[in-house]
Tab-separated table of C-alpha atoms and ligand atoms in Angstrom:
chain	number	residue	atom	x	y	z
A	1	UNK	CA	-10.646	-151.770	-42.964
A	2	UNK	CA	-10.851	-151.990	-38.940
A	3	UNK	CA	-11.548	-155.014	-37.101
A	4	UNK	CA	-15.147	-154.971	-35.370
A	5	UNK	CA	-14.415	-154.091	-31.486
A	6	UNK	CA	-16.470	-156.690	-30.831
A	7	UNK	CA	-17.404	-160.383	-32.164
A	8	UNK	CA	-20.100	-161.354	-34.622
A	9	UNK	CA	-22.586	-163.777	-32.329
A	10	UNK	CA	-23.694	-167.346	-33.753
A	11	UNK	CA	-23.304	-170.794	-32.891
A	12	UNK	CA	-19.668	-171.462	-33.519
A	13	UNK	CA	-18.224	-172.839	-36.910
A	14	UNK	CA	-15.393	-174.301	-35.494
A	15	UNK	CA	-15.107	-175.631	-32.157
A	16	UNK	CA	-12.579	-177.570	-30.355
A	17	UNK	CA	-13.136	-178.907	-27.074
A	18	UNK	CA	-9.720	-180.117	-24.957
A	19	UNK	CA	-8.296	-180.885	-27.354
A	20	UNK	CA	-4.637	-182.853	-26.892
A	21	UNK	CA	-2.146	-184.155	-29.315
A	22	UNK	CA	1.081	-185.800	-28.727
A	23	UNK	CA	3.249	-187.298	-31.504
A	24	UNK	CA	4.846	-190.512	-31.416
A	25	UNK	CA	7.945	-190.534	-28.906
A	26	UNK	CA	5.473	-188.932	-26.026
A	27	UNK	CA	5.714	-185.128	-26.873
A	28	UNK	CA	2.647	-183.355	-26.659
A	29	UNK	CA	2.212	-180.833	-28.701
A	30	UNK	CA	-1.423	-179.824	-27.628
A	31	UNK	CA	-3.043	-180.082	-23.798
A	32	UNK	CA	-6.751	-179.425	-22.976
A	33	UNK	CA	-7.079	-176.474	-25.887
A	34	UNK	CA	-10.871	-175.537	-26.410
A	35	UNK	CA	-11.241	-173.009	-28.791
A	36	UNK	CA	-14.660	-171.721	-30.908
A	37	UNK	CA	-14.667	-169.750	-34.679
A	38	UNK	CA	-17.662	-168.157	-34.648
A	39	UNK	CA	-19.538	-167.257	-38.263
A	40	UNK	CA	-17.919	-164.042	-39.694
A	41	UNK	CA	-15.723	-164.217	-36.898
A	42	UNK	CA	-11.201	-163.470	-37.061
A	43	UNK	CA	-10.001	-165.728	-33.906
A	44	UNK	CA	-6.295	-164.761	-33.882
A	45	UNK	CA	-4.052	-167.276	-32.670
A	46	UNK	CA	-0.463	-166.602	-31.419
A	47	UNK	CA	2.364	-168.246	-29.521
A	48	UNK	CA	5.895	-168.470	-30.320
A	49	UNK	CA	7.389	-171.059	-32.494
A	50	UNK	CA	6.770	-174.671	-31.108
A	51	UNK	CA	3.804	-173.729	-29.384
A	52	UNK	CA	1.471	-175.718	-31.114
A	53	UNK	CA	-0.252	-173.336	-33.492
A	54	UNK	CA	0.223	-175.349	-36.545
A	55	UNK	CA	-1.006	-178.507	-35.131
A	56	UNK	CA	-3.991	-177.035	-34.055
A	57	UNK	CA	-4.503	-176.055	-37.406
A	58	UNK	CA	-4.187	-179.535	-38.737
A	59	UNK	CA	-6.425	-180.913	-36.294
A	60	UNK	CA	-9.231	-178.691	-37.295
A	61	UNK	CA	-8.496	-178.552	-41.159
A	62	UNK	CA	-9.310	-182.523	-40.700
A	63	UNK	CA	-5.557	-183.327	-41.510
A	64	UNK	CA	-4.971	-184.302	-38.268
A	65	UNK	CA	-7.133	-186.603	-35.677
A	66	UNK	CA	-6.961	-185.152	-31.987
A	67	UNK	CA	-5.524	-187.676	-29.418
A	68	UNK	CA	-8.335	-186.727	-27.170
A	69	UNK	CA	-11.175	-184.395	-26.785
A	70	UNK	CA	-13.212	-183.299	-29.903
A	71	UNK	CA	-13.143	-180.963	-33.441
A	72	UNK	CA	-16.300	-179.856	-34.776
A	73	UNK	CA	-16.223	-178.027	-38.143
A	74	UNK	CA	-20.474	-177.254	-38.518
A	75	UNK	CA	-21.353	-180.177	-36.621
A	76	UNK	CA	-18.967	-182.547	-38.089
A	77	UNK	CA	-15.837	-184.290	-37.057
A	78	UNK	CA	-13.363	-182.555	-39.790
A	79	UNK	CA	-11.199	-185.590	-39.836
A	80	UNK	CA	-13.855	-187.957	-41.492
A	81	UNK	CA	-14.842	-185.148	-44.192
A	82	UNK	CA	-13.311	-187.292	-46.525
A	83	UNK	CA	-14.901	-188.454	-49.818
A	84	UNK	CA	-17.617	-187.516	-52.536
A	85	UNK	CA	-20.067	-187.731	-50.130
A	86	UNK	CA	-18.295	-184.761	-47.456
A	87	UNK	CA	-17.713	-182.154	-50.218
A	88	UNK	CA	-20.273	-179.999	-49.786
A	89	UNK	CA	-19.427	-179.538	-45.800
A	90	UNK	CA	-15.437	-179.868	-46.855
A	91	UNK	CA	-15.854	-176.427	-49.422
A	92	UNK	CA	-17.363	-174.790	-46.468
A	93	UNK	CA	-13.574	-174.798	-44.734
A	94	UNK	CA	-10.318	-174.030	-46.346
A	95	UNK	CA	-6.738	-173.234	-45.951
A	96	UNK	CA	-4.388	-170.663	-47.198
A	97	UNK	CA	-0.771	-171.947	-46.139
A	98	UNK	CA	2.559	-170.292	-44.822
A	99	UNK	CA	3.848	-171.336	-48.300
A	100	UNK	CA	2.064	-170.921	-51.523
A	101	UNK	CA	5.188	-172.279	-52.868
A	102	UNK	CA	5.098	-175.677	-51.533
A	103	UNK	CA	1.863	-176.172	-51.885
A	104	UNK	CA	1.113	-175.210	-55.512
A	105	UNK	CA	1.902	-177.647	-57.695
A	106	UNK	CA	4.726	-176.173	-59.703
A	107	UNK	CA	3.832	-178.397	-63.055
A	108	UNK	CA	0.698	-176.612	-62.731
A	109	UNK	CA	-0.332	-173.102	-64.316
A	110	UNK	CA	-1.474	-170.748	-61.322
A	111	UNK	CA	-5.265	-170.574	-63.153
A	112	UNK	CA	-5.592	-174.591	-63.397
A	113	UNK	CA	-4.642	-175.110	-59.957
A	114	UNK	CA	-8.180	-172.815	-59.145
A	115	UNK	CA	-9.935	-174.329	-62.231
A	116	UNK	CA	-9.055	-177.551	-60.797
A	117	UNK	CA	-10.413	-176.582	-56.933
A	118	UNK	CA	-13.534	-175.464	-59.173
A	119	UNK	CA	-13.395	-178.961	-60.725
A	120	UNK	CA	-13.376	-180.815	-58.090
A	121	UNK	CA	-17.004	-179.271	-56.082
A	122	UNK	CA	-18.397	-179.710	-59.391
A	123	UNK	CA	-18.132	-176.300	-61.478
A	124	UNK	CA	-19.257	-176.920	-65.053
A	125	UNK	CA	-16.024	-177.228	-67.595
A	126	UNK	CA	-17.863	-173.860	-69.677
A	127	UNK	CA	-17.828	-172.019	-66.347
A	128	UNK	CA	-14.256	-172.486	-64.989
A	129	UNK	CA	-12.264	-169.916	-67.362
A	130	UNK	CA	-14.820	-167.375	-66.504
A	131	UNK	CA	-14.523	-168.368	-62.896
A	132	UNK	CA	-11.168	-168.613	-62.317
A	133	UNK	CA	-10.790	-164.861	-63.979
A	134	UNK	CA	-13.477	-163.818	-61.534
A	135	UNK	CA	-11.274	-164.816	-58.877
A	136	UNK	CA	-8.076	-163.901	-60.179
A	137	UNK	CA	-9.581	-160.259	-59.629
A	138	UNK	CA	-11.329	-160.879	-56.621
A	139	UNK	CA	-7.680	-161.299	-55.015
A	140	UNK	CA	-5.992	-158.224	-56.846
A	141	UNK	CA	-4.391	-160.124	-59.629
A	142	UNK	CA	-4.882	-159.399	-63.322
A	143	UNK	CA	-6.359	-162.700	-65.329
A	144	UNK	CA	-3.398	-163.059	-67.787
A	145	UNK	CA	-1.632	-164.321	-64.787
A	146	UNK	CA	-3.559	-167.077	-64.966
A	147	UNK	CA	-0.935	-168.330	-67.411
A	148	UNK	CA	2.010	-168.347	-65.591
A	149	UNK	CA	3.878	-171.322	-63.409
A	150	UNK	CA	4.252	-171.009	-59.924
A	151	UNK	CA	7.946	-170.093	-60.700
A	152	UNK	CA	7.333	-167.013	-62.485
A	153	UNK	CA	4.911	-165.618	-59.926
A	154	UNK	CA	6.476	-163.746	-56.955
A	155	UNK	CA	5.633	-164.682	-53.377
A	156	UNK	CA	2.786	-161.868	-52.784
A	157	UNK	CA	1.204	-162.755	-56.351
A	158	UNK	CA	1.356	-166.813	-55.075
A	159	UNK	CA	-0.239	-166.089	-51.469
A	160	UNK	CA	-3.277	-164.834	-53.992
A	161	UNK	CA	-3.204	-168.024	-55.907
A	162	UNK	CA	-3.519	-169.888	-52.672
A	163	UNK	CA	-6.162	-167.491	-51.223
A	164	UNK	CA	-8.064	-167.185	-55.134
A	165	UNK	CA	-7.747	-170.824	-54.826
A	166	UNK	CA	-9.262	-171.300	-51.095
A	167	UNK	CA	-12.190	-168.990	-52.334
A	168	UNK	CA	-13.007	-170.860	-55.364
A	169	UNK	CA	-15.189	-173.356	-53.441
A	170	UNK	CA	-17.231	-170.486	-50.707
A	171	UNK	CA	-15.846	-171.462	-47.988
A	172	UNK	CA	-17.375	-169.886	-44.729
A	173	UNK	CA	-14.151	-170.349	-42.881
A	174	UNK	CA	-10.665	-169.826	-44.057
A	175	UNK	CA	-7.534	-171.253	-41.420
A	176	UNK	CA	-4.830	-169.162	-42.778
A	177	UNK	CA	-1.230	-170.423	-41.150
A	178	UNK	CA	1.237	-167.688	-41.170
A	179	UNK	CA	-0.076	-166.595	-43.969
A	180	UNK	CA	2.135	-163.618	-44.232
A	181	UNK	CA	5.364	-164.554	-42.554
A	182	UNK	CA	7.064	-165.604	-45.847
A	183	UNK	CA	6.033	-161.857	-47.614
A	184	UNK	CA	8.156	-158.645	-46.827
A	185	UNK	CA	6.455	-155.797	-45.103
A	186	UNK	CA	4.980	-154.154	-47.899
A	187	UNK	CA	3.296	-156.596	-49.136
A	188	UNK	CA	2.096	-158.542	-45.822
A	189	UNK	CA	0.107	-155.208	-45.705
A	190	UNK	CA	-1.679	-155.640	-48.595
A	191	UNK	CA	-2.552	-159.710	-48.346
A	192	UNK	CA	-3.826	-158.745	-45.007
A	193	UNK	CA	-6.063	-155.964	-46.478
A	194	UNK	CA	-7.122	-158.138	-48.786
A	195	UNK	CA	-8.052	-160.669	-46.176
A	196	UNK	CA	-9.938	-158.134	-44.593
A	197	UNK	CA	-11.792	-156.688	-47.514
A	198	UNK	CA	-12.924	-160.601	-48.413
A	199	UNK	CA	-14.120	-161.322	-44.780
A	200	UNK	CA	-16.258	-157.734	-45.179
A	201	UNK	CA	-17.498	-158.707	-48.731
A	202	UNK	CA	-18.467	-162.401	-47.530
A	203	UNK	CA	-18.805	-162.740	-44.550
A	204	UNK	CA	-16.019	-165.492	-43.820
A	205	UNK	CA	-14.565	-166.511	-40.853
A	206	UNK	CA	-10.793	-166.694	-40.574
A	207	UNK	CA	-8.641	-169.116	-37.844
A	208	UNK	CA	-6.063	-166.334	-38.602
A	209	UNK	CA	-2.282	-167.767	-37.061
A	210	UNK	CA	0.966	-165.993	-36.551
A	211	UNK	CA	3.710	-165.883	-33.851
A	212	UNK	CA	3.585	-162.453	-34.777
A	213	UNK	CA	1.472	-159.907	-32.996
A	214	UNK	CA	1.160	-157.095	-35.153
A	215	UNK	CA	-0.361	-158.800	-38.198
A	216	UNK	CA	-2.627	-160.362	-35.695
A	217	UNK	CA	-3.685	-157.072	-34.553
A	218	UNK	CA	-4.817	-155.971	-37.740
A	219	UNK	CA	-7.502	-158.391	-38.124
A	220	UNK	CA	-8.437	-160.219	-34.919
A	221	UNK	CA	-11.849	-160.184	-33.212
A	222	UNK	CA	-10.583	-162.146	-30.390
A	223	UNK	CA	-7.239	-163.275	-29.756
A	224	UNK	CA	-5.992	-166.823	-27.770
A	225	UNK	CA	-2.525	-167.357	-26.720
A	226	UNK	CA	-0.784	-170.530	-26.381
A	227	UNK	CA	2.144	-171.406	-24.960
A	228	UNK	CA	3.587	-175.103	-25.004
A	229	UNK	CA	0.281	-176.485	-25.757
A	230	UNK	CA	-1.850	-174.753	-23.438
A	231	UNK	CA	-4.356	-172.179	-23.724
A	232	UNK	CA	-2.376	-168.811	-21.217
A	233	UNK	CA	-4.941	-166.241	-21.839
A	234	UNK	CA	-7.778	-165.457	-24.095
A	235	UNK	CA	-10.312	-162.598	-25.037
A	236	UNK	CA	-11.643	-159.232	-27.324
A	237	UNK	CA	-8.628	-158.065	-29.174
A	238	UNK	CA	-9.184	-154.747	-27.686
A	239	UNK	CA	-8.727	-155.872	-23.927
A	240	UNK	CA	-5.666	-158.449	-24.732
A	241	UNK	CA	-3.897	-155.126	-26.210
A	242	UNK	CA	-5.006	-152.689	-23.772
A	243	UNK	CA	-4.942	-155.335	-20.533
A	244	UNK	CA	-3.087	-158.480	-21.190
A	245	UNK	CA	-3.730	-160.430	-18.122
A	246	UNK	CA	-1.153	-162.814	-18.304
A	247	UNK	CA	2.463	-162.840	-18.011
A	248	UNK	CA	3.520	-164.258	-21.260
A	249	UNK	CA	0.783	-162.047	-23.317
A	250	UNK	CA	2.459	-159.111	-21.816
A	251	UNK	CA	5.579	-160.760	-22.874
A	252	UNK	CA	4.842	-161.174	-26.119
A	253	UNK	CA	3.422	-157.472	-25.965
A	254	UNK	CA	6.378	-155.878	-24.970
A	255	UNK	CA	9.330	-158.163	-26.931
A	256	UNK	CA	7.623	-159.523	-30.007
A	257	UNK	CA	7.862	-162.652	-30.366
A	258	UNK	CA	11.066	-165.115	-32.155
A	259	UNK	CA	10.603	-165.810	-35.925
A	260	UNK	CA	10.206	-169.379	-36.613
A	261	UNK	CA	13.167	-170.611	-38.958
A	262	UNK	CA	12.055	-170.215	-43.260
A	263	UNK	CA	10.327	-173.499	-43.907
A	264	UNK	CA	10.808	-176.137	-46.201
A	265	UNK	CA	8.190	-174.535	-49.010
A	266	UNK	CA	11.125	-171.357	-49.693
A	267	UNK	CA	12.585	-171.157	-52.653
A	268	UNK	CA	15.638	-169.044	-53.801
A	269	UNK	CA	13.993	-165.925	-55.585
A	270	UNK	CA	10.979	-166.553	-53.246
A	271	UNK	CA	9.752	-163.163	-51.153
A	272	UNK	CA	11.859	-161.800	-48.440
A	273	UNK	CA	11.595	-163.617	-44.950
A	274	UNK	CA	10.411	-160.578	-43.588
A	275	UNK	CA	10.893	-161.080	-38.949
A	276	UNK	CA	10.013	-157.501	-38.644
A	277	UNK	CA	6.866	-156.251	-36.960
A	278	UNK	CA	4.422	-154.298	-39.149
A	279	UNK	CA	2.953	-151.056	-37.444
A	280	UNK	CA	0.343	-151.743	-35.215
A	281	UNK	CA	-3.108	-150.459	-36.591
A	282	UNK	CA	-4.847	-147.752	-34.086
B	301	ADP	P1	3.963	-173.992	-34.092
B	301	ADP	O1	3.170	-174.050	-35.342
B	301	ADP	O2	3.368	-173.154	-33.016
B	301	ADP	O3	5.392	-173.598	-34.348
B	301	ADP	P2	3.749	-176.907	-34.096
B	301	ADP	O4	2.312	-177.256	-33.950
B	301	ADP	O5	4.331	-176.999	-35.459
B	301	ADP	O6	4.018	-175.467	-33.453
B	301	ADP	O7	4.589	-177.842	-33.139
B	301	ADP	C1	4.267	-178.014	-31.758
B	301	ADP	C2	5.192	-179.040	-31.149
B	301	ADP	O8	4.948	-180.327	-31.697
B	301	ADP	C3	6.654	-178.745	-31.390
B	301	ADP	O9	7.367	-179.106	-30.248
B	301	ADP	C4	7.001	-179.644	-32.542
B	301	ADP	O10	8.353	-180.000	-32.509
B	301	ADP	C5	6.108	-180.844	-32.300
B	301	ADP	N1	5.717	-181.499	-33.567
B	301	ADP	C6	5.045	-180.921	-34.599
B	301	ADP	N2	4.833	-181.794	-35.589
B	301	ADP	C7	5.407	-182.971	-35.187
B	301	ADP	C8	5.513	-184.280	-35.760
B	301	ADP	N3	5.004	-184.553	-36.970
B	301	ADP	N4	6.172	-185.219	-35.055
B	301	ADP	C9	6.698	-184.957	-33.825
B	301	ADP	N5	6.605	-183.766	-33.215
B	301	ADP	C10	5.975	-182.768	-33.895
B	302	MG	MG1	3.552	-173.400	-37.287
């Protein structure tokens, strides 16, 4: 699996249009950031910690309203996607978090936390078993785990939960958070494969964040890099690797970039908080 050198073309999935968000107490988080998912398209989005990568991600997962400027998700504002009547445009756009952990519900078997995504955009109760099997191995998991509690799942085997349980409602695009930060090397490599293999097989489009450069690398389209809120530089993948323009790309180029601390969702017995660079695909 290689990225496309270039961009699929469309009117844009996602766009954002300056958009700025400061939290109560005055800090701003985001400043002017316009920013466009196209359909099919991996828009990679890096910055160090603090930068304002997850925010963005809340403001155009709908969890999150802008202070000012404007989030489209197919013509809609995401933040009012709410209710009975927004779940056909809601399926369209998912999430697969830093931390399957914290965000499956560990009461929950890992197959009735899909069945119930299934549920809820109005799969038939005869069709969910079948379903949820499907997409148990669609993501590289055998069906019996199905069974099991989040605790008895290890992190790699959770991320496919969360990204079995994204899929079970089509979505067209997928903003995955650090999807891979929590995972050791080994298998980062193999969630991102995966990642890539579903974008091929589907056609999805992936918001695809990580401070970290080389798992960005291995699926981008086009890259944007912020720094304290603010767009620095964006552009192809190939030409931010081969001729970052800015300063603080080439920065990030040359140094890597600081791990953000383990987040609340870690668990002891959880995967490896893996800082280290994966090999940069050629
Ligand atoms: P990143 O994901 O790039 O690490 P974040 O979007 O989480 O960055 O945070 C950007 C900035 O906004 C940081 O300075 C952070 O401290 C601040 N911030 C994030 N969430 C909140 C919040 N709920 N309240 C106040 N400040 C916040
Ligand atoms: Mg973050």
């Amino acid at each position: 699996m290689t990225p496309p050198a270039s961009a699929p073309a469309g009117p844009p999935l996602l766009s954002l249009d300056r958009v700025t968000r400061s939290y109560p107490g005055g800090r701003t988080a985001l400043d002017g950031v316009s920013l466009t998912v196209a359909p099919g398209e991996t828009v990679g989005l890096v910055g160090e910690s603090g930068s304002g990568k997850s925010t963005l991600a809340r403001i155009g997962l709908g969890l999150l309203a802008p202070t000012g400027g404007t989030a489209r998700f197919a013509g809609h504002d995401p933040y009012r996607l709410r209710g009975r009547a927004a779940r056909p445009v809601r399926a369209r756009l998912q999430f697969v978090p830093q931390h399957p952990r914290g965000s499956l519900n560990p009461a929950l078997r890992a197959g009735d936390a899909v069945a119930f995504a299934l549920r809820v955009h109005g799969v038939p109760r005869a069709e969910r078993a079948e379903r949820t099997a499907e997409l148990f191995r669609r993501v590289g998991l055998e069906p019996a785990l199905a069974r099991r509690f989040p605790r008895e799942l290890s992190g790699g085997q959770l991320q496919r939960v969360a990204i079995a349980r994204a899929l079970a409602t089509g979505p067209e695009l997928v903003v995955c958070d650090e999807p891979t930060s929590a995972l050791d090397l080994r298998v980062q490599a193999r969630v991102l494969d995966l990642l890539g293999e579903l974008q091929d097989a589907r056609g999805l489009a992936y918001l695809f964040i990580s401070h970290d450069l080389a798992v960005v690398r291995r699926l981008a389209h086009r890259v944007v890099v912020l720094r304290h809120g603010r767009v620095v530089e964006e552009g192809p993948a190939e030409r931010i690797w081969a001729a970052p323009e800015h300063p603080y790309t080439r920065s990030l180029l040359a140094a890597g970039v600081p791990a953000p601390p383990a987040g609340p969702g870690e668990c002891p017995g959880g995967a490896s908080d893996s800082v280290t660079p994966g090999p940069p695909r050629t």
